[in-house]
Amino acid sequence: MHSLRKMIIWSSCLIFSLSYSILVFASSPAKHMCRPDQRDALREFKNEFHFSGTAPNEKTQRWLNNTDCCSWDGVSCDLKTGNVVDLNLWGSSLNGSLRSNSGLFKLQHLQSLNLSSNNLAGILPDSIGNLKHLRVLKLYGCGFFGKIPSSIGNLSYLTHLDLEGNGFTGELPESMGKLNQLTKVLLSTSKLSGSFHHALLNMTELTWIDLRSNHLEGNLPSNMSSFSKLVHFDVGSNSFSGPIPSSLFTIPSLIFLNLEKNSFSGPLEIANTSSSSLPSKLETLTLGGNYLNGPIPGFISKLVRLSLLDLSFWNTGSTVDFSSFLHLKSLVLLDLSYLNTRSLLELSLFSKLVSLSMLDLSGNHLKISSSLHLPSPLGSLSLASCNISEFPNFLRKQPNLYYLDISANQIEGRVPDWLWMSELVYLDISKNALTGFDGPKDAIQTSPLEMLDISSNTFQDPFPLLPNSTRFFSASDNQFSGEIPTTICGLVSLDTLLLSNNRFIGSIPRCFKSFNTKLSLLHLRNNNLSGKFPEESISVGLISLDVSGNQLSGELPRSLINCTRLEFLNVEDNMFNDTFPSWLSLLPDLQFLVLRSNEFHGPIYSLSFPKLRIFDISKNIFTGVLPLDYFANWSAMSSGAYVTDNKQERFMGFSFSNYHKSVVLAIKGSEMELLGSGFRMYKTIDVSGNRLEGDIPQSIGLLKGLIVLNMSNNAFTGHIPPSLSNLTNLQSLDLSENRLSGNIPPELGKLSFLALMNFSNNMLEGSIPRGTQIQSQNSSSFAENPGLCGAPLQETCGGGEEVYEVIKEENDQVLSWIAVAIAYVPGVFCGLTIGHILTLYKPEWFMRIFHSFA
C-alpha cells in the first residue's frame, strides 16, 4: 500500500513537470535555426531575379520573412551551425543572369547546389569557384553560354558536376584536372569543342562521363582503362575519329557505352576476348552511325547482359553470321540496319529473342516467310529498303506494334484495311508504289495513328481520309490534284503538313486558321496554287514555311511577324509583289530566308539578322545602295563554317524538320538543291539579278563563315573590297555583270577553298592575281574586262609592261638631258662673269686658282 502511494506521488510529479515544460516552451518565442547572415544572403539572391508570379513552382515566392529560412522550400541547414548547406531551386522559374557578386556566393558553406531548369542565360561567373565546400553542382538547362570558368577547379570536394543542356563553348578548362574526387561529370548537349581533354584522365574516381552532343573531335585516348571504376560512358553525336580504343572493353564495371554518330573508323579489334577480360556487366552498346568496317567482332556475342545493341552502318563488306546474336537473350533493342553485307537475313531468326521490343533491319537483304511469327512484345519495327514487295502478313499478329517503317521498298497497290485496326502510332510507307487506302471510313478516322508518311508514292485522287489523331502527315511527291481538301482543317492536333510536289490548284485554304498555334511545319512547295496568301491562314506556331514554286501573288502576309519561332521561310518562284519585308528582322530565330524569283522591289535597308544562314533575294527588282555596315550584325555568318552531323536520323526518330526542308540555290555556277543537313552546312548570300548599285559594302568581310556569295547581274560600282580575303571558307564567288572597276585584289589568291569565281562583264583592269585557285579558272570567268590581263586570259601583261618600261626609260633620259641643259647654260654664264671680275680686279686670285688646278 505504501509503495502504491509512493508510485502515485512520483507519477503526479512527473506529469506536473512535463506540463510545466510544455507550458514554458509554448509561451517562449520560437528560436530560428537559420543564421541572420544566411537569411540575408538568400533574400538578396531571391531579389536578383524577376518572376512571372503565376508559376506554381516558384519556390522562392514562398519564402516568408517571419519564418525560419531553414524551413524555406529548397533550403536545408546544418543542424548544429545553422549554415545553409543545401540549396535546391530546380525549376523555380528564376529569370535573369547570375551575377558575379550574387548573394548566392555569400553562402560559403554550401555543399549541394541545384539551380537546374531555370532561365539564367548569361556567363557562369568565376565566383562559382568561391563555394569551396561544394560536393554537388547541378546547373543543367540554365541557358549558360561562353566558356566554363577555370575557377571551377577550386571546387576540390566536388563529386558530382552537371552542366548539360547549356551553350558552353570552347575547350574544358585545364583546372578541371584538379577535381580528383569527381565521380560524375555531365556536360552533354552543349557546344564544347576540342579533343577529349587529358584533364579527365586524372579523375580516376569517375563512374559517369557524359559528353554527348557536343563538337568534340580527334581520337579518344588509348589508355581508357585508367577509368577503372567507369559505369557510364557516352560521347555519342560528336566528331571523334580514328579507331575505337580497345581498352574501353577491358573496364569490368562498364554498364553503358555509347559511341554512336561520330566518325570512328577501321575495324574493332580486341586482343583478349576471354570472358574474364570483357565488361561482363555491359547492358548498352551503341556503335552505329560511324565508319567502322571489317567483320563484326565475335566478342560481342559474349556480352550476354546486353539489352540494347546498335551496330548500324557498319561496313562489313562480307558475310555476317546473324545467328551469333541469338546468344544475347536479354536484348530489348537491336539495330543492325545498313550493314553492307551480302548475307541473306532470315527474319524468322529473331523469333527466338523473346524479350525483343525494338528491331531495325533496314537496308539488308531480307527473307520473310509466310508462316513467320515474331515475339508479341515487338513495339517498333523498321524494315526500310529491304526489297519487300507486299505488306508482310505477320504484322497482323503484332498487337503491341506502335512504330512501323517499311519505306523505300517495292510495295504496290493499296494500303490494307487491317493496318487501321492495329495500335500503330507511327507508320512510314513512303517511297513505294502505293495508290490508295482500303478500309471503312470509321476505322480510318478512329485509328490511333499520329504520324503518317505516304510521300513518294503514286497516290491519286480522291484525297484519303485521315485519322482524327494525326499530328504529322506527309503526302509530298504524289499525284494529287484539285484543291487542297478542307477536311484537313478538322485535324485539330496537326503539327506538320507536307503536301509538296503534287498538282494542287486553287488558293491556300482559309480554314487553316483553325490550326492557330498548333501547326509548326507547312510545306506546299511545287504545286499550282494561286491567289493571295490569306493572313489568317498563318499559324503563329510556324517554324518552317515553304510555299515556293507556285503562282501566289500580292504581298507577303504581315501576320508572319507573329511567328516568333520561325526559322525557315521559302517563297521563291512565285509572283509576290511587295517591298523588302524588313519586319522579318524582328523574328529572333530566322535562319533561312529565300525570296528568290518574285517581284519584290524597292530599297533594302540595314537590318540585323543574327541567326541567318541562307539569304537569297535574287531575281527580283530591288534597287538602291547597300549601306557600308549592312552585314555588320549577321552573327551566324560571322562565325566559322559549322558542319553539323550529317548522318541520317533513324530508328524511332520523329525528327522530320531537316529531312523535309528543301531549297534550290545557285552554287558553284549551277543550281543545286539543298536538303536536310545541307542547310546547316551552307552559309549563303545571293542578291544577284536585281538593280542594286553603289559600292559593295566593306562589312561583307565580317562574314567569315560565308561559303557562297553571289552579287552578280546588278549595277555595283567602285572597287572589289579587299576585305573579301577574310572569307576563308568561301567556295563560290560571283561578281559578274556589274560595273566594278580597278584591280582584282591580289589577296583573293590566298582563298584556298575558292573553287569557282566569276568577275566577267565588268570594267576591271590590271593583272589577274596569281594563285592556284584563280589560275585554274576558265578564262570566261574574266572575260569582257578590257583592261584585264594575265593567265588564264590570252592577253599577257608582260609585253605591254616592257614597252611601257622602254618608253619610261627614254622619257627619263630626255628629262635628264633637259635638266643638264638647263643647268649648263646658266653655269657657263656665271663662270665667265666671275672669271671676268677676277681678272679685272684680283688677277693674283685668278692665277692662284689656275695654278692649283694645273
CSV table of N, CA, C and O in Angstrom, one decimal, residues 147-240:
chain,number,residue,atom,x,y,z
A,147,LYS,N,32.6,30.2,-72.0
A,147,LYS,CA,33.4,29.2,-71.6
A,147,LYS,C,33.1,28.8,-70.1
A,147,LYS,O,32.6,29.6,-69.3
A,148,ILE,N,33.4,27.5,-69.8
A,148,ILE,CA,33.3,27.0,-68.4
A,148,ILE,C,34.4,27.7,-67.7
A,148,ILE,O,35.6,27.6,-68.0
A,149,PRO,N,34.1,28.4,-66.6
A,149,PRO,CA,35.2,29.2,-65.9
A,149,PRO,C,36.2,28.3,-65.3
A,149,PRO,O,35.9,27.2,-64.7
A,150,SER,N,37.5,28.7,-65.4
A,150,SER,CA,38.6,27.9,-64.8
A,150,SER,C,38.5,27.8,-63.3
A,150,SER,O,39.1,26.9,-62.7
A,151,SER,N,37.8,28.7,-62.7
A,151,SER,CA,37.7,28.7,-61.2
A,151,SER,C,37.0,27.5,-60.7
A,151,SER,O,37.0,27.2,-59.5
A,152,ILE,N,36.3,26.8,-61.6
A,152,ILE,CA,35.6,25.5,-61.2
A,152,ILE,C,36.6,24.5,-60.6
A,152,ILE,O,36.3,23.6,-59.9
A,153,GLY,N,37.9,24.7,-61.0
A,153,GLY,CA,38.9,23.8,-60.5
A,153,GLY,C,39.2,24.0,-59.0
A,153,GLY,O,39.9,23.2,-58.4
A,154,ASN,N,38.7,25.1,-58.4
A,154,ASN,CA,38.8,25.4,-57.0
A,154,ASN,C,37.9,24.5,-56.1
A,154,ASN,O,38.1,24.4,-54.9
A,155,LEU,N,36.9,23.8,-56.8
A,155,LEU,CA,35.9,23.1,-56.0
A,155,LEU,C,36.5,21.6,-55.8
A,155,LEU,O,36.0,20.7,-56.3
A,156,SER,N,37.5,21.6,-54.9
A,156,SER,CA,38.2,20.3,-54.8
A,156,SER,C,37.4,19.2,-54.1
A,156,SER,O,37.9,18.0,-54.2
A,157,TYR,N,36.3,19.5,-53.5
A,157,TYR,CA,35.5,18.5,-52.8
A,157,TYR,C,34.4,17.9,-53.8
A,157,TYR,O,33.7,17.0,-53.4
A,158,LEU,N,34.3,18.5,-55.0
A,158,LEU,CA,33.2,18.2,-55.9
A,158,LEU,C,33.3,16.7,-56.3
A,158,LEU,O,34.3,16.2,-56.7
A,159,THR,N,32.1,16.1,-56.2
A,159,THR,CA,31.9,14.7,-56.6
A,159,THR,C,30.9,14.6,-57.8
A,159,THR,O,31.0,13.6,-58.5
A,160,HIS,N,30.0,15.6,-57.9
A,160,HIS,CA,29.0,15.5,-59.0
A,160,HIS,C,28.9,16.8,-59.7
A,160,HIS,O,28.6,17.8,-59.0
A,161,LEU,N,29.2,16.9,-61.0
A,161,LEU,CA,29.2,18.1,-61.8
A,161,LEU,C,28.2,17.9,-62.9
A,161,LEU,O,28.5,17.0,-63.8
A,162,ASP,N,27.1,18.6,-63.0
A,162,ASP,CA,26.2,18.5,-64.1
A,162,ASP,C,25.9,19.9,-64.7
A,162,ASP,O,25.3,20.7,-64.1
A,163,LEU,N,26.5,20.1,-65.9
A,163,LEU,CA,26.3,21.3,-66.7
A,163,LEU,C,25.7,21.1,-68.0
A,163,LEU,O,25.8,21.9,-68.9
A,164,GLU,N,25.0,20.0,-68.2
A,164,GLU,CA,24.5,19.6,-69.5
A,164,GLU,C,23.3,20.5,-69.9
A,164,GLU,O,22.7,21.2,-69.1
A,165,GLY,N,23.1,20.5,-71.3
A,165,GLY,CA,22.0,21.3,-71.8
A,165,GLY,C,22.1,22.8,-71.7
A,165,GLY,O,21.2,23.5,-71.7
A,166,ASN,N,23.4,23.3,-71.8
A,166,ASN,CA,23.6,24.7,-71.8
A,166,ASN,C,24.3,25.0,-73.2
A,166,ASN,O,24.3,24.2,-74.1
A,167,GLY,N,24.9,26.2,-73.3
A,167,GLY,CA,25.5,26.6,-74.6
A,167,GLY,C,27.0,26.8,-74.4
A,167,GLY,O,27.6,27.7,-75.1
A,168,PHE,N,27.6,26.1,-73.5
A,168,PHE,CA,29.1,26.3,-73.2
A,168,PHE,C,29.9,26.1,-74.5
A,168,PHE,O,29.6,25.1,-75.2
A,169,THR,N,30.9,26.9,-74.7
A,169,THR,CA,31.8,26.7,-75.9
A,169,THR,C,33.2,26.6,-75.5
A,169,THR,O,33.6,26.7,-74.3
A,170,GLY,N,34.1,26.3,-76.4
A,170,GLY,CA,35.5,26.2,-76.2
A,170,GLY,C,35.8,24.9,-75.5
A,170,GLY,O,35.0,24.0,-75.4
A,171,GLU,N,37.1,24.8,-75.1
A,171,GLU,CA,37.6,23.5,-74.5
A,171,GLU,C,37.3,23.5,-73.0
A,171,GLU,O,37.0,24.6,-72.4
A,172,LEU,N,37.4,22.3,-72.4
A,172,LEU,CA,37.3,22.2,-71.0
A,172,LEU,C,38.5,22.9,-70.3
A,172,LEU,O,39.6,22.8,-70.8
A,173,PRO,N,38.3,23.6,-69.2
A,173,PRO,CA,39.4,24.3,-68.6
A,173,PRO,C,40.4,23.3,-68.0
A,173,PRO,O,40.1,22.2,-67.5
A,174,GLU,N,41.7,23.6,-68.1
A,174,GLU,CA,42.8,22.8,-67.6
A,174,GLU,C,42.6,22.5,-66.2
A,174,GLU,O,43.0,21.4,-65.7
A,175,SER,N,42.0,23.5,-65.4
A,175,SER,CA,41.9,23.3,-64.0
A,175,SER,C,41.0,22.2,-63.5
A,175,SER,O,41.0,21.7,-62.4
A,176,MET,N,40.2,21.7,-64.5
A,176,MET,CA,39.3,20.5,-64.1
A,176,MET,C,40.1,19.3,-63.7
A,176,MET,O,39.6,18.4,-63.0
A,177,GLY,N,41.4,19.3,-64.1
A,177,GLY,CA,42.2,18.1,-63.7
A,177,GLY,C,42.4,18.0,-62.2
A,177,GLY,O,42.9,17.0,-61.7
A,178,LYS,N,42.2,19.1,-61.5
A,178,LYS,CA,42.3,19.1,-60.0
A,178,LYS,C,41.2,18.4,-59.3
A,178,LYS,O,41.3,18.1,-58.1
A,179,LEU,N,40.1,18.2,-60.0
A,179,LEU,CA,38.9,17.7,-59.4
A,179,LEU,C,39.0,16.2,-59.3
A,179,LEU,O,38.2,15.4,-59.9
A,180,ASN,N,39.9,15.7,-58.5
A,180,ASN,CA,40.2,14.3,-58.5
A,180,ASN,C,39.2,13.5,-57.6
A,180,ASN,O,39.4,12.3,-57.4
A,181,GLN,N,38.2,14.1,-57.0
A,181,GLN,CA,37.2,13.4,-56.3
A,181,GLN,C,35.9,13.2,-57.1
A,181,GLN,O,34.9,12.6,-56.6
A,182,LEU,N,35.9,13.8,-58.3
A,182,LEU,CA,34.7,13.7,-59.1
A,182,LEU,C,34.3,12.3,-59.4
A,182,LEU,O,35.2,11.5,-59.9
A,183,THR,N,33.1,11.9,-59.3
A,183,THR,CA,32.6,10.6,-59.7
A,183,THR,C,31.6,10.7,-60.9
A,183,THR,O,31.5,9.8,-61.7
A,184,LYS,N,31.0,11.9,-61.1
A,184,LYS,CA,30.1,12.1,-62.2
A,184,LYS,C,30.3,13.4,-62.8
A,184,LYS,O,30.4,14.5,-62.2
A,185,VAL,N,30.5,13.4,-64.2
A,185,VAL,CA,30.7,14.7,-64.9
A,185,VAL,C,29.7,14.6,-66.1
A,185,VAL,O,29.9,13.7,-67.0
A,186,LEU,N,28.7,15.5,-66.2
A,186,LEU,CA,27.7,15.5,-67.2
A,186,LEU,C,27.8,16.8,-67.9
A,186,LEU,O,27.5,17.9,-67.4
A,187,LEU,N,28.3,16.8,-69.2
A,187,LEU,CA,28.5,18.0,-70.0
A,187,LEU,C,27.8,17.9,-71.4
A,187,LEU,O,28.3,18.5,-72.3
A,188,SER,N,26.8,17.1,-71.5
A,188,SER,CA,26.2,16.8,-72.8
A,188,SER,C,25.4,18.0,-73.3
A,188,SER,O,25.0,18.9,-72.6
A,189,THR,N,25.1,17.9,-74.6
A,189,THR,CA,24.2,18.8,-75.3
A,189,THR,C,24.6,20.3,-75.0
A,189,THR,O,23.8,21.1,-74.6
A,190,SER,N,25.9,20.6,-75.4
A,190,SER,CA,26.4,21.9,-75.4
A,190,SER,C,27.1,22.2,-76.7
A,190,SER,O,26.8,21.5,-77.7
A,191,LYS,N,28.1,23.1,-76.7
A,191,LYS,CA,28.8,23.4,-77.9
A,191,LYS,C,30.3,23.3,-77.6
A,191,LYS,O,31.1,24.0,-78.2
A,192,LEU,N,30.7,22.4,-76.7
A,192,LEU,CA,32.1,22.3,-76.3
A,192,LEU,C,32.9,21.8,-77.5
A,192,LEU,O,32.4,20.9,-78.3
A,193,SER,N,34.1,22.2,-77.7
A,193,SER,CA,35.0,21.8,-78.8
A,193,SER,C,36.3,21.3,-78.3
A,193,SER,O,36.5,21.2,-77.1
A,194,GLY,N,37.2,21.0,-79.2
A,194,GLY,CA,38.5,20.5,-78.8
A,194,GLY,C,38.5,19.0,-78.8
A,194,GLY,O,37.5,18.3,-79.2
A,195,SER,N,39.5,18.4,-78.2
A,195,SER,CA,39.6,17.0,-78.1
A,195,SER,C,39.1,16.5,-76.8
A,195,SER,O,38.6,17.2,-75.9
A,196,PHE,N,39.2,15.1,-76.6
A,196,PHE,CA,38.9,14.6,-75.3
A,196,PHE,C,40.0,15.0,-74.3
A,196,PHE,O,41.1,14.6,-74.4
A,197,HIS,N,39.6,15.9,-73.4
A,197,HIS,CA,40.6,16.6,-72.6
A,197,HIS,C,41.4,15.6,-71.7
A,197,HIS,O,40.8,14.8,-71.0
A,198,HIS,N,42.7,15.8,-71.7
A,198,HIS,CA,43.6,14.9,-70.9
A,198,HIS,C,43.3,15.1,-69.4
A,198,HIS,O,43.7,14.2,-68.6
A,199,ALA,N,42.8,16.3,-69.1
A,199,ALA,CA,42.5,16.5,-67.6
A,199,ALA,C,41.5,15.5,-67.1
A,199,ALA,O,41.6,15.1,-65.9
A,200,LEU,N,40.6,15.0,-68.0
A,200,LEU,CA,39.7,13.9,-67.5
A,200,LEU,C,40.4,12.7,-67.0
A,200,LEU,O,39.9,12.0,-66.2
A,201,LEU,N,41.6,12.4,-67.6
A,201,LEU,CA,42.3,11.2,-67.3
A,201,LEU,C,42.8,11.2,-65.9
A,201,LEU,O,43.1,10.1,-65.3
A,202,ASN,N,42.9,12.4,-65.3
A,202,ASN,CA,43.4,12.5,-63.9
A,202,ASN,C,42.3,12.1,-62.9
A,202,ASN,O,42.5,11.9,-61.7
A,203,MET,N,41.0,12.0,-63.4
A,203,MET,CA,39.9,11.8,-62.5
A,203,MET,C,39.6,10.3,-62.4
A,203,MET,O,38.7,9.8,-63.0
A,204,THR,N,40.4,9.6,-61.7
A,204,THR,CA,40.3,8.2,-61.7
A,204,THR,C,39.1,7.6,-60.9
A,204,THR,O,38.9,6.4,-60.9
A,205,GLU,N,38.4,8.5,-60.1
A,205,GLU,CA,37.3,8.1,-59.4
A,205,GLU,C,36.0,8.1,-60.2
A,205,GLU,O,34.9,7.8,-59.7
A,206,LEU,N,36.1,8.6,-61.5
A,206,LEU,CA,34.9,8.8,-62.3
A,206,LEU,C,34.2,7.5,-62.5
A,206,LEU,O,34.8,6.5,-62.9
A,207,THR,N,32.9,7.6,-62.3
A,207,THR,CA,32.0,6.4,-62.7
A,207,THR,C,31.1,6.8,-63.8
A,207,THR,O,30.5,5.9,-64.5
A,208,TRP,N,30.9,8.1,-64.1
A,208,TRP,CA,29.9,8.5,-65.1
A,208,TRP,C,30.5,9.7,-65.9
A,208,TRP,O,30.9,10.7,-65.4
A,209,ILE,N,30.7,9.5,-67.2
A,209,ILE,CA,31.1,10.5,-68.2
A,209,ILE,C,30.1,10.7,-69.3
A,209,ILE,O,29.8,9.7,-70.0
A,210,ASP,N,29.5,11.9,-69.4
A,210,ASP,CA,28.5,12.1,-70.5
A,210,ASP,C,28.9,13.4,-71.2
A,210,ASP,O,28.8,14.5,-70.7
A,211,LEU,N,29.4,13.2,-72.4
A,211,LEU,CA,29.9,14.3,-73.3
A,211,LEU,C,29.1,14.3,-74.6
A,211,LEU,O,29.5,15.0,-75.6
A,212,ARG,N,28.0,13.6,-74.7
A,212,ARG,CA,27.3,13.5,-76.0
A,212,ARG,C,26.8,14.9,-76.5
A,212,ARG,O,26.6,15.8,-75.7
A,213,SER,N,26.6,14.9,-77.8
A,213,SER,CA,26.0,16.1,-78.5
A,213,SER,C,26.8,17.3,-78.2
A,213,SER,O,26.3,18.3,-77.7
A,214,ASN,N,28.1,17.3,-78.5
A,214,ASN,CA,29.0,18.5,-78.5
A,214,ASN,C,29.7,18.6,-79.8
A,214,ASN,O,29.3,17.9,-80.8
A,215,HIS,N,30.7,19.3,-79.9
A,215,HIS,CA,31.5,19.5,-81.1
A,215,HIS,C,32.9,18.9,-80.9
A,215,HIS,O,33.9,19.5,-81.5
A,216,LEU,N,33.1,17.9,-80.1
A,216,LEU,CA,34.4,17.4,-79.8
A,216,LEU,C,34.9,16.5,-81.0
A,216,LEU,O,34.2,15.9,-81.7
A,217,GLU,N,36.2,16.5,-81.1
A,217,GLU,CA,36.9,15.8,-82.2
A,217,GLU,C,38.2,15.2,-81.8
A,217,GLU,O,38.6,15.2,-80.7
A,218,GLY,N,38.9,14.6,-82.8
A,218,GLY,CA,40.1,13.9,-82.5
A,218,GLY,C,39.9,12.5,-82.1
A,218,GLY,O,38.8,12.0,-82.1
A,219,ASN,N,41.0,11.9,-81.6
A,219,ASN,CA,41.0,10.5,-81.2
A,219,ASN,C,40.7,10.4,-79.7
A,219,ASN,O,41.1,11.3,-78.9
A,220,LEU,N,40.1,9.3,-79.3
A,220,LEU,CA,40.0,9.0,-77.9
A,220,LEU,C,41.3,8.5,-77.4
A,220,LEU,O,42.0,7.8,-78.2
A,221,PRO,N,41.7,8.8,-76.2
A,221,PRO,CA,43.0,8.3,-75.6
A,221,PRO,C,43.0,6.7,-75.7
A,221,PRO,O,42.0,6.1,-75.5
A,222,SER,N,44.2,6.2,-75.9
A,222,SER,CA,44.3,4.7,-75.9
A,222,SER,C,44.2,4.1,-74.6
A,222,SER,O,43.8,2.9,-74.4
A,223,ASN,N,44.5,4.8,-73.5
A,223,ASN,CA,44.6,4.3,-72.2
A,223,ASN,C,43.3,4.5,-71.4
A,223,ASN,O,43.3,5.0,-70.2
A,224,MET,N,42.1,4.3,-72.0
A,224,MET,CA,40.9,4.5,-71.4
A,224,MET,C,40.6,3.6,-70.1
A,224,MET,O,39.8,3.8,-69.3
A,225,SER,N,41.4,2.5,-70.0
A,225,SER,CA,41.3,1.6,-68.9
A,225,SER,C,41.7,2.3,-67.6
A,225,SER,O,41.5,1.7,-66.5
A,226,SER,N,42.3,3.5,-67.6
A,226,SER,CA,42.6,4.2,-66.4
A,226,SER,C,41.3,4.6,-65.6
A,226,SER,O,41.3,4.8,-64.4
A,227,PHE,N,40.2,4.6,-66.4
A,227,PHE,CA,38.9,4.8,-65.7
A,227,PHE,C,38.4,3.5,-65.2
A,227,PHE,O,37.4,2.9,-65.7
A,228,SER,N,39.1,3.0,-64.2
A,228,SER,CA,38.8,1.6,-63.7
A,228,SER,C,37.4,1.4,-63.0
A,228,SER,O,37.0,0.3,-62.9
A,229,LYS,N,36.8,2.6,-62.6
A,229,LYS,CA,35.5,2.5,-61.9
A,229,LYS,C,34.3,2.9,-62.8
A,229,LYS,O,33.2,3.1,-62.4
A,230,LEU,N,34.6,3.1,-64.1
A,230,LEU,CA,33.6,3.7,-65.0
A,230,LEU,C,32.4,2.7,-65.2
A,230,LEU,O,32.6,1.5,-65.5
A,231,VAL,N,31.2,3.3,-65.1
A,231,VAL,CA,30.0,2.6,-65.3
A,231,VAL,C,29.3,3.1,-66.5
A,231,VAL,O,28.7,2.3,-67.3
A,232,HIS,N,29.3,4.4,-66.8
A,232,HIS,CA,28.6,5.0,-67.9
A,232,HIS,C,29.5,5.9,-68.7
A,232,HIS,O,30.1,6.8,-68.1
A,233,PHE,N,29.6,5.6,-70.0
A,233,PHE,CA,30.5,6.4,-70.9
A,233,PHE,C,29.7,6.8,-72.1
A,233,PHE,O,29.4,5.9,-72.9
A,234,ASP,N,29.5,8.1,-72.4
A,234,ASP,CA,28.7,8.5,-73.5
A,234,ASP,C,29.3,9.7,-74.2
A,234,ASP,O,29.4,10.8,-73.6
A,235,VAL,N,29.8,9.4,-75.4
A,235,VAL,CA,30.4,10.5,-76.3
A,235,VAL,C,29.7,10.5,-77.6
A,235,VAL,O,30.2,11.0,-78.6
A,236,GLY,N,28.4,10.0,-77.7
A,236,GLY,CA,27.7,10.0,-78.9
A,236,GLY,C,27.4,11.4,-79.5
A,236,GLY,O,27.5,12.4,-78.8
A,237,SER,N,27.2,11.4,-80.8
A,237,SER,CA,26.9,12.6,-81.6
A,237,SER,C,28.0,13.7,-81.4
A,237,SER,O,27.7,14.9,-81.0
A,238,ASN,N,29.2,13.4,-81.6
A,238,ASN,CA,30.3,14.3,-81.7
A,238,ASN,C,31.0,14.1,-83.0
A,238,ASN,O,30.4,13.6,-84.0
A,239,SER,N,32.3,14.5,-83.1
A,239,SER,CA,33.1,14.2,-84.3
A,239,SER,C,34.4,13.5,-84.0
A,239,SER,O,35.4,13.7,-84.7
A,240,PHE,N,34.3,12.6,-83.0
A,240,PHE,CA,35.5,11.8,-82.8
A,240,PHE,C,35.9,10.9,-83.9
A,240,PHE,O,35.0,10.5,-84.7
